[in-house]
Short mmCIF file of C-alpha atoms and ligand atoms in Angstrom, two decimals:
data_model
loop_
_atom_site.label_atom_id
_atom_site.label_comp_id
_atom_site.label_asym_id
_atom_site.label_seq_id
_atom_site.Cartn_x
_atom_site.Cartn_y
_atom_site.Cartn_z
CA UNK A 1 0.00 0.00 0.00
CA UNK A 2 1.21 3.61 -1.27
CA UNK A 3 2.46 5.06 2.52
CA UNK A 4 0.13 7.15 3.55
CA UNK A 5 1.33 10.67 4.92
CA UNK A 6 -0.60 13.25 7.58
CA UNK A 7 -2.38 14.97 4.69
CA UNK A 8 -3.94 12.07 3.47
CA UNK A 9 -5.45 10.43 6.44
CA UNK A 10 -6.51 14.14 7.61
CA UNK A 11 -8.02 14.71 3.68
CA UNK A 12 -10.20 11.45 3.99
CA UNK A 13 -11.37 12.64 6.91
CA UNK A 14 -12.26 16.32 5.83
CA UNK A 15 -9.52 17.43 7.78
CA UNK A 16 -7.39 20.62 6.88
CA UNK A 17 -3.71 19.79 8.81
CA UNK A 18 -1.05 22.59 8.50
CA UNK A 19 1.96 23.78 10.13
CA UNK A 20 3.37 27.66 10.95
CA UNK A 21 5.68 28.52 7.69
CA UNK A 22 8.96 30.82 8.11
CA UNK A 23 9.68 32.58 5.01
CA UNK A 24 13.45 31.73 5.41
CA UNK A 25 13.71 28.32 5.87
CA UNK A 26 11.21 28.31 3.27
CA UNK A 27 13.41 29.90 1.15
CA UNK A 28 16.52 28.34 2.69
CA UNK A 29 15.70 24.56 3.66
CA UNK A 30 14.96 21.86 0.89
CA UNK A 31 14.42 19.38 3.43
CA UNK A 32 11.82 21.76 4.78
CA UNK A 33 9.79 22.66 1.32
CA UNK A 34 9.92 18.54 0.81
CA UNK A 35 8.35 17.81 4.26
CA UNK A 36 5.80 20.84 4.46
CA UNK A 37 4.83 19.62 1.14
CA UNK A 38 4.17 15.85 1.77
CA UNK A 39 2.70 16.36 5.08
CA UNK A 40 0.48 19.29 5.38
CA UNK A 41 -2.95 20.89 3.56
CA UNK A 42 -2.97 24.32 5.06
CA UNK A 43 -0.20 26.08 6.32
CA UNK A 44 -0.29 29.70 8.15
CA UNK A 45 2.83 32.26 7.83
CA UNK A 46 4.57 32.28 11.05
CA UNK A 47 5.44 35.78 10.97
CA UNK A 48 5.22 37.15 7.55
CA UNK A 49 1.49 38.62 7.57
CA UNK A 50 1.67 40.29 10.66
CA UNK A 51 1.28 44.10 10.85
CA UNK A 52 5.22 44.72 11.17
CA UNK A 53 6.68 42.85 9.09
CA UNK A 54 3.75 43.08 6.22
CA UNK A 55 3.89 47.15 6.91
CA UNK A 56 6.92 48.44 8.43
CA UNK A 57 6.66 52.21 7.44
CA UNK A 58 3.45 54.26 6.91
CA UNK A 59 1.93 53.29 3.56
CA UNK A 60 4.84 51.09 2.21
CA UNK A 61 4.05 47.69 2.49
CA UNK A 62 6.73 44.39 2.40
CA UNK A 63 4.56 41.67 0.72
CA UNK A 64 7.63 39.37 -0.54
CA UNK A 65 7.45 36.74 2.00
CA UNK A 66 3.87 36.59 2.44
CA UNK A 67 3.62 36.22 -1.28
CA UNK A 68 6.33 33.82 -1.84
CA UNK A 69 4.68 31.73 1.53
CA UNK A 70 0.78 31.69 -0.44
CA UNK A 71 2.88 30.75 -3.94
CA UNK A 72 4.44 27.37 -2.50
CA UNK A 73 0.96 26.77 -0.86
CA UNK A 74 -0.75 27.41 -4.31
CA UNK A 75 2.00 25.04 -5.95
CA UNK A 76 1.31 22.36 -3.31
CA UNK A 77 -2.48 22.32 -3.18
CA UNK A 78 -2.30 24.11 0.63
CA UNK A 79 -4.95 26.32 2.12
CA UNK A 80 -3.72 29.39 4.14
CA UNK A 81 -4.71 30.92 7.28
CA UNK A 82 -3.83 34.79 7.60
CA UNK A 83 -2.23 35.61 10.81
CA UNK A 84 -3.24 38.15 11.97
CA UNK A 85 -4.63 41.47 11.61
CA UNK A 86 -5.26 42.96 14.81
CA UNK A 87 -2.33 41.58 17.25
CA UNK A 88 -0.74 44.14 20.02
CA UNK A 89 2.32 42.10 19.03
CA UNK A 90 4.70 42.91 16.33
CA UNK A 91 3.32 46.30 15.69
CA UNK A 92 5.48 48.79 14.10
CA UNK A 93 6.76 51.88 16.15
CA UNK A 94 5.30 54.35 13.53
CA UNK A 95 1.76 52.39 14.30
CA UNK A 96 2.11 51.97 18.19
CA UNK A 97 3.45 55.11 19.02
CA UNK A 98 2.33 57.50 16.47
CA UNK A 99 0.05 58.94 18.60
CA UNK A 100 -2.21 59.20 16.21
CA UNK A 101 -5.89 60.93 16.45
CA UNK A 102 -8.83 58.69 16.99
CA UNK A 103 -10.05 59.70 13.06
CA UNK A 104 -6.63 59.04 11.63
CA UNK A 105 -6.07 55.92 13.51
CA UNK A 106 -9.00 54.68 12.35
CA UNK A 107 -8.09 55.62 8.97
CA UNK A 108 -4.95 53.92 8.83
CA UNK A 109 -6.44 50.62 10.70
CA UNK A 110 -8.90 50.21 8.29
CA UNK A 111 -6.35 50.61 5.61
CA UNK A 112 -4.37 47.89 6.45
CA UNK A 113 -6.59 45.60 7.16
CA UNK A 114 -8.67 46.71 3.69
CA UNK A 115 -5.03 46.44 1.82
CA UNK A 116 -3.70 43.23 3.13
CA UNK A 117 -7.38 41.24 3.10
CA UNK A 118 -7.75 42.75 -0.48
CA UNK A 119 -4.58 41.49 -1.80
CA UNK A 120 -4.88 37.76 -0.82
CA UNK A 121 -8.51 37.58 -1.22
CA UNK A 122 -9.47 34.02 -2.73
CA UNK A 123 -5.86 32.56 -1.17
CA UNK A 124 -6.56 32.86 2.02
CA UNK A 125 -9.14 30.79 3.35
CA UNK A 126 -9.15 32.28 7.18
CA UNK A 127 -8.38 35.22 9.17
CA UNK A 128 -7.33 35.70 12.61
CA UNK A 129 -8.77 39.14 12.79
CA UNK A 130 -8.01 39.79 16.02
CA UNK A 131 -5.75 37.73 18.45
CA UNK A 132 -4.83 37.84 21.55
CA UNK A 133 -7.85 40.70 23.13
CA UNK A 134 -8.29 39.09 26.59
CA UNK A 135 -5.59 38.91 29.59
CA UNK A 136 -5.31 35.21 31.42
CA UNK A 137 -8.36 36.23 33.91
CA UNK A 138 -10.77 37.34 31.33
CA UNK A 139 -10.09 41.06 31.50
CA UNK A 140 -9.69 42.98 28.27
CA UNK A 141 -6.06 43.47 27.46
CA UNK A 142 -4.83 46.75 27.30
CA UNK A 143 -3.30 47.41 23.95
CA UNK A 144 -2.59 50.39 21.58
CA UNK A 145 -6.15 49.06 19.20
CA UNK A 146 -8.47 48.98 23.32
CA UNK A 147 -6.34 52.46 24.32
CA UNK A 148 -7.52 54.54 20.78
CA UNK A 149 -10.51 53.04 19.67
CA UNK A 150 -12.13 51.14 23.14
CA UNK A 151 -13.64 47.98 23.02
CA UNK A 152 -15.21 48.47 19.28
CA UNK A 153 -12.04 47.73 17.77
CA UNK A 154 -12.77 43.89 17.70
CA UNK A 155 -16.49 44.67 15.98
CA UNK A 156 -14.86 47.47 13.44
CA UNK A 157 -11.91 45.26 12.43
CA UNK A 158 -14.23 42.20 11.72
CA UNK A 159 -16.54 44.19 9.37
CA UNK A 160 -13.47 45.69 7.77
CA UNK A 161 -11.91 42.49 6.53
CA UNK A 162 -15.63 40.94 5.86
CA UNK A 163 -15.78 44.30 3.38
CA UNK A 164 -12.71 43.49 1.86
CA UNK A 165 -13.37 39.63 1.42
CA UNK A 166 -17.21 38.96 2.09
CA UNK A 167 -16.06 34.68 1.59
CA UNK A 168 -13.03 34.67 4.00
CA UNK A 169 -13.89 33.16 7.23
CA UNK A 170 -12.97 35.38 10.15
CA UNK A 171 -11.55 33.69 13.67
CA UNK A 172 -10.60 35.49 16.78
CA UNK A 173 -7.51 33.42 18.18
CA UNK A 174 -6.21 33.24 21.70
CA UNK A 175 -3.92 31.08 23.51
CA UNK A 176 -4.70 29.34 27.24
CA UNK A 177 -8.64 29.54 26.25
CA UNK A 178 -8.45 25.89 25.48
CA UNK A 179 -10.16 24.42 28.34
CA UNK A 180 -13.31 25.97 29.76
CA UNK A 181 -12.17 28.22 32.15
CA UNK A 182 -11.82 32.50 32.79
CA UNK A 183 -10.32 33.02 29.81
CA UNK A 184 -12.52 31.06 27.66
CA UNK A 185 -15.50 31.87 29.31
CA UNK A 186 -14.80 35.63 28.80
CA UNK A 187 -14.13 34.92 24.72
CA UNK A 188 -17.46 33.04 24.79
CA UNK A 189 -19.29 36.06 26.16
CA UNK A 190 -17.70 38.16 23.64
CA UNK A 191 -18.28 36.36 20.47
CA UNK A 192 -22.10 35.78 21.81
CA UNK A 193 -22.04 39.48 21.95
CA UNK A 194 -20.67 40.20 18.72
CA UNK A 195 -22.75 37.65 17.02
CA UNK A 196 -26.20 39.02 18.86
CA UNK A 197 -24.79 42.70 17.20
CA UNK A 198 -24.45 40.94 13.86
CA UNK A 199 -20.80 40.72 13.29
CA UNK A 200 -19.46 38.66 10.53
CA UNK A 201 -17.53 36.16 13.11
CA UNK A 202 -17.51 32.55 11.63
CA UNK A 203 -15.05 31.10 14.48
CA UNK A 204 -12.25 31.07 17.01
CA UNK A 205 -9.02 29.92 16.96
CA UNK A 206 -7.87 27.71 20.60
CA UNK A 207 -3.92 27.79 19.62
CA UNK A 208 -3.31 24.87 21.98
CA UNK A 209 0.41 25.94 23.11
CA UNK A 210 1.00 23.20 26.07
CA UNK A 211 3.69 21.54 28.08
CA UNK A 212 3.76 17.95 28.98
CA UNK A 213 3.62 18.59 32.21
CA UNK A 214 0.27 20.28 32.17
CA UNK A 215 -2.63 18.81 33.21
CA UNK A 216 -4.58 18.07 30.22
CA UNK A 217 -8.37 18.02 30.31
CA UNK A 218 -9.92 16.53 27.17
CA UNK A 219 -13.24 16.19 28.28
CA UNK A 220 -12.90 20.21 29.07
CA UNK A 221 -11.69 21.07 25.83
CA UNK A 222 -14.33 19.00 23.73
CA UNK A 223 -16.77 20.79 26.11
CA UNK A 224 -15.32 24.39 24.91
CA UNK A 225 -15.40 23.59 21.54
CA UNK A 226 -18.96 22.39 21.72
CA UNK A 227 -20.07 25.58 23.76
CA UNK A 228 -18.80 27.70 20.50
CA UNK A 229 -19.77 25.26 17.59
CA UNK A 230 -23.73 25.37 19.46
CA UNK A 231 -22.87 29.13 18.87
CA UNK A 232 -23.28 28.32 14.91
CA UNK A 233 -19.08 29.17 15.09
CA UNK A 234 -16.40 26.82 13.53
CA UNK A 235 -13.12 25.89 15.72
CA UNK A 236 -9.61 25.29 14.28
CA UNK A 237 -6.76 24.42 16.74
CA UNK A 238 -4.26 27.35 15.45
CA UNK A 239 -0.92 26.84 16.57
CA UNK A 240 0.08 23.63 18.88
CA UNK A 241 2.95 22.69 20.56
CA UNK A 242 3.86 20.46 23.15
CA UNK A 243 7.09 21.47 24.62
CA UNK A 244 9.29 19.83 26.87
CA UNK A 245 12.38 20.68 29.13
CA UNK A 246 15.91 20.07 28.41
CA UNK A 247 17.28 17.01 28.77
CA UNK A 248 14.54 15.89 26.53
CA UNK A 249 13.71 12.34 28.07
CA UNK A 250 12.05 9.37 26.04
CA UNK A 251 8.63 9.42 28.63
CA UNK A 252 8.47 13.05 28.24
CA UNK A 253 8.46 12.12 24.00
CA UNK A 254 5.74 9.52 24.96
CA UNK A 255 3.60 12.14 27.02
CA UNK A 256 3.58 14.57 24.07
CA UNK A 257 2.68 11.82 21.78
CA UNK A 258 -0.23 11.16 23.98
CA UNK A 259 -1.37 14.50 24.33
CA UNK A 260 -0.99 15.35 20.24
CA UNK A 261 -3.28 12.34 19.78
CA UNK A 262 -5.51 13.14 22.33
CA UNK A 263 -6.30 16.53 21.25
CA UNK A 264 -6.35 15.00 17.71
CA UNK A 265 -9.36 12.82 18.95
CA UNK A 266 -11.36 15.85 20.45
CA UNK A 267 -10.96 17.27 17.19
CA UNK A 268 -11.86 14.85 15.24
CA UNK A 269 -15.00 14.05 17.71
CA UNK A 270 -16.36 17.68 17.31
CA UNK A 271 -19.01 18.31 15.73
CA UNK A 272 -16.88 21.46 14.18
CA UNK A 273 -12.85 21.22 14.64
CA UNK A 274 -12.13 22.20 10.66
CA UNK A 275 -8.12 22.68 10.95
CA UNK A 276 -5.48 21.06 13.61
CA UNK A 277 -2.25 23.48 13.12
CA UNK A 278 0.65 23.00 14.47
CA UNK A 279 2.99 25.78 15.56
CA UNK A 280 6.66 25.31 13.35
CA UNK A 281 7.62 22.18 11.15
CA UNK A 282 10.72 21.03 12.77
CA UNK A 283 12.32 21.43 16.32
CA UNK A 284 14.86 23.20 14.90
CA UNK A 285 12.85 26.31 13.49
CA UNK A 286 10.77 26.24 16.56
CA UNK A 287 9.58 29.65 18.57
CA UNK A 288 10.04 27.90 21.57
CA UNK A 289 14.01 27.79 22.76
CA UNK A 290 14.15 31.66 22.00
CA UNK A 291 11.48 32.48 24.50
CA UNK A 292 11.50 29.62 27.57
CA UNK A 293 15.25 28.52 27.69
CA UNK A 294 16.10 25.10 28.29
CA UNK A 295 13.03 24.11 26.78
CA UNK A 296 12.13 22.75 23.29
CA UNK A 297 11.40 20.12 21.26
CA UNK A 298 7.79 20.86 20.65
CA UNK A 299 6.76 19.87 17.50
CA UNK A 300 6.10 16.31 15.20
CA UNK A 301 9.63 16.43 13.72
CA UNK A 302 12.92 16.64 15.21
CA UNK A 303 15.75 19.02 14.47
CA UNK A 304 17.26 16.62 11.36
CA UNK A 305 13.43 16.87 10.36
CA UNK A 306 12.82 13.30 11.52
CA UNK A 307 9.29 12.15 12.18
CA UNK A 308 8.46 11.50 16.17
CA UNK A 309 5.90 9.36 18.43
CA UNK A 310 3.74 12.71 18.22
CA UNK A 311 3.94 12.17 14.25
CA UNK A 312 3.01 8.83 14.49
CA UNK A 313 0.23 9.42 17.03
CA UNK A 314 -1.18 11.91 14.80
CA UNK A 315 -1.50 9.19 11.72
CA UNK A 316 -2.65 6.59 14.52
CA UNK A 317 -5.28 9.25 15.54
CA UNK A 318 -6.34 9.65 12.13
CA UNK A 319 -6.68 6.38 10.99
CA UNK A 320 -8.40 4.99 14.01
CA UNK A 321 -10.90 8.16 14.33
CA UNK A 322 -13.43 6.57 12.01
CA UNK A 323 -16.70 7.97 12.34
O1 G3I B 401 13.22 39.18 11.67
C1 G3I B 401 13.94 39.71 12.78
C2 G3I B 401 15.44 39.71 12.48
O2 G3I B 401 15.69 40.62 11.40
C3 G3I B 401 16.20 40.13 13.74
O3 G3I B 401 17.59 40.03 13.47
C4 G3I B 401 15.82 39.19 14.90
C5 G3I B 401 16.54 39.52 16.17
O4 G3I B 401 15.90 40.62 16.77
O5 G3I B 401 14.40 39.30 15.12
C6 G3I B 401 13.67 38.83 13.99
O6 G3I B 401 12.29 38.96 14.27
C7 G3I B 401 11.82 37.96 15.19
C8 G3I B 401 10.71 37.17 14.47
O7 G3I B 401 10.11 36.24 15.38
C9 G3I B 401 11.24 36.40 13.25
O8 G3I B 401 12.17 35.45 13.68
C10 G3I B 401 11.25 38.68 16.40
O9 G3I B 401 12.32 39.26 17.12
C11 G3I B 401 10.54 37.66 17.28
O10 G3I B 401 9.87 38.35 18.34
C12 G3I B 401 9.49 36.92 16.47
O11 G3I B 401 8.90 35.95 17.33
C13 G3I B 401 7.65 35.45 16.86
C14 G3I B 401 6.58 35.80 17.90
O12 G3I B 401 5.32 35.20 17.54
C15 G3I B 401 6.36 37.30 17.98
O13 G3I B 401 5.81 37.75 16.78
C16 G3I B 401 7.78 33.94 16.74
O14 G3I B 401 8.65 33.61 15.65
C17 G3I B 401 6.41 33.31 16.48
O15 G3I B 401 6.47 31.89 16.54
C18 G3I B 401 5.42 33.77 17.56
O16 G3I B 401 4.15 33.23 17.25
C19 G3I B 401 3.09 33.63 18.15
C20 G3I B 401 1.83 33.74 17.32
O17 G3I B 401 2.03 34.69 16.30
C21 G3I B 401 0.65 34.13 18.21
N1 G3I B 401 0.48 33.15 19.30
C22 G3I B 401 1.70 32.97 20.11
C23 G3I B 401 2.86 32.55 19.23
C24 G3I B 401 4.11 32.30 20.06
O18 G3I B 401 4.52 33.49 20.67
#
């Protein structure tokens, strides 16, 4: 039998399975364009469509890597999720601190989000419009989009990119809302909110970054996903990893395995998970070392770009899953 690889067994089961894209080891990594290619049906640029780096001086935009990111997607039958518009993250100076009036800050918002929606409208099949809005314990975060515009900012910037693509479906995306708990709870009451005002919102992102030493509660994530999906909302795990401290142990590779397969099998089981993303391709080009040291080794293929249990978990998960 022809081996069957993760984009496959997720195709068969109307599964979109993608991975976070760098535009350099794109560029850079053979080994990388031949794995991302025979594994994976969506992918989502790591970095490359965020504010900064897609518009790092007022009115000049930098759409090379974003572009050259959706071309090998085109090339290789991939969908693309757009990450993301409205992020207090990786904002330019000129934007952050331009101290801008309320009238031309709304100007220039709406023109980015107009511009960059506009120019991959019809290869991009998902924004995440706005990520990142809520603080751990449910309060609204404070960033430069809550401190000029208030609160709206989440309802203006999802009618903006649903005027310049009325077919792209538009997520809001948070991390540590993946069980039900404050943070969740407080996105639920939101999107209820902006759904009861009429806001084109078709779903939320749960980006699912964990440790194997959390305590993982599937029954409490399949139970948040349902609350949202009885909400008439789709749900796409954005941007997992399962990372592990240094020295990386075989039990810990076993526990990660475990948990990629078990939050595989929520998936699957919902009545609307449409995208499992992981967050990087290989250890080595992983977010994860820069930002918790002595930690690592997150993702379903080691640093030579050899599959792991996780990897194998995920085709075990898929295969077995059989409605
Ligand atoms: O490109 C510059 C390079 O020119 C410069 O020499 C270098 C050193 O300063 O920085 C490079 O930019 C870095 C960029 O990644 C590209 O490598 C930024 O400093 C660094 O902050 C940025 O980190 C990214 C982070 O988001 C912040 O945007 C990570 O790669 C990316 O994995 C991470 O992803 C986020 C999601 O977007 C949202 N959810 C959480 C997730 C993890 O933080």
């Amino acid at each position: 039998m022809a081996q069957m690889f993760l984009r496959d067994l997720a195709q068969k089961r109307g599964l979109a399975i993608g991975t976070a894209v760098s535009a350099d080891a794109l560029r850079g990594d053979a080994q990388y364009r031949t794995i991302l290619a025979r594994e994976f049906n969506m992918l989502t640029c790591e970095n490359a469509m965020k504010f900064g780096p897609l518009h790092p001086a007022c009115g000049q935009f930098a759409f090379d890597d974003a572009d050259a990111i959706v071309a090998f997607a085109r090339e290789n039958g991939m969908a693309v999720r757009g990450h993301t518009l409205v992020w207090h993250r990786m904002l330019p100076d000129w934007f952050a601190k331009g101290g801008f009036t309320y009238d031309d800050g709304i100007d220039l918002m709406r023109g980015h989000i107009h511009t960059v929606v506009s120019r991959y409208r019809g290869q991009v099949c998902a924004w995440d419009v706005v990520n990142e809005a809520f603080e751990d314990d449910g309060g609204w975060r404070g960033t430069p989009f809550l401190r000029m515009f208030g609160p709206d900012y989440l309802t203006t910037a999802f009618h903006w990119a649903h005027e310049a693509d009325p077919d792209v479906k538009l997520f809001y995306n948070d991390y540590s809302a993946d069980h039900v708990n404050r943070k969740s709870d407080a996105i639920y009451a939101m999107v209820r909110m902006l759904l009861d005002q009429g806001v084109p919102i078709h779903g939320v992102g749960l980006q699912m970054h964990l440790c194997v030493w959390d305590d993982l509660h599937p029954a409490s994530v399949a139970a948040n996903i349902k609350r949202f999906n009885d909400l008439g909302l789709d749900v796409q795990i954005t941007e997992m990893d399962v990372r592990m401290k240094e020295p990386f142990s075989e039990s810990d590779l076993l526990r990660q395995a475990r948990i990629y397969r078990e939050i595989m099998e929520v998936c699957l089981r919902a009545e609307r998970c449409s995208a499992f993303v992981v967050w990087g391709l290989t250890d080595r080009y992983s977010w994860i070392p820069d930002v918790f040291e002595g930690e690592g080794a997150a993702l379903l293929f080691d640093a030579d770009g050899q599959p792991k249990q996780a990897y194998e978990a995920l085709k075990e998960a898929l295969w077995r899953e059989r409605t």
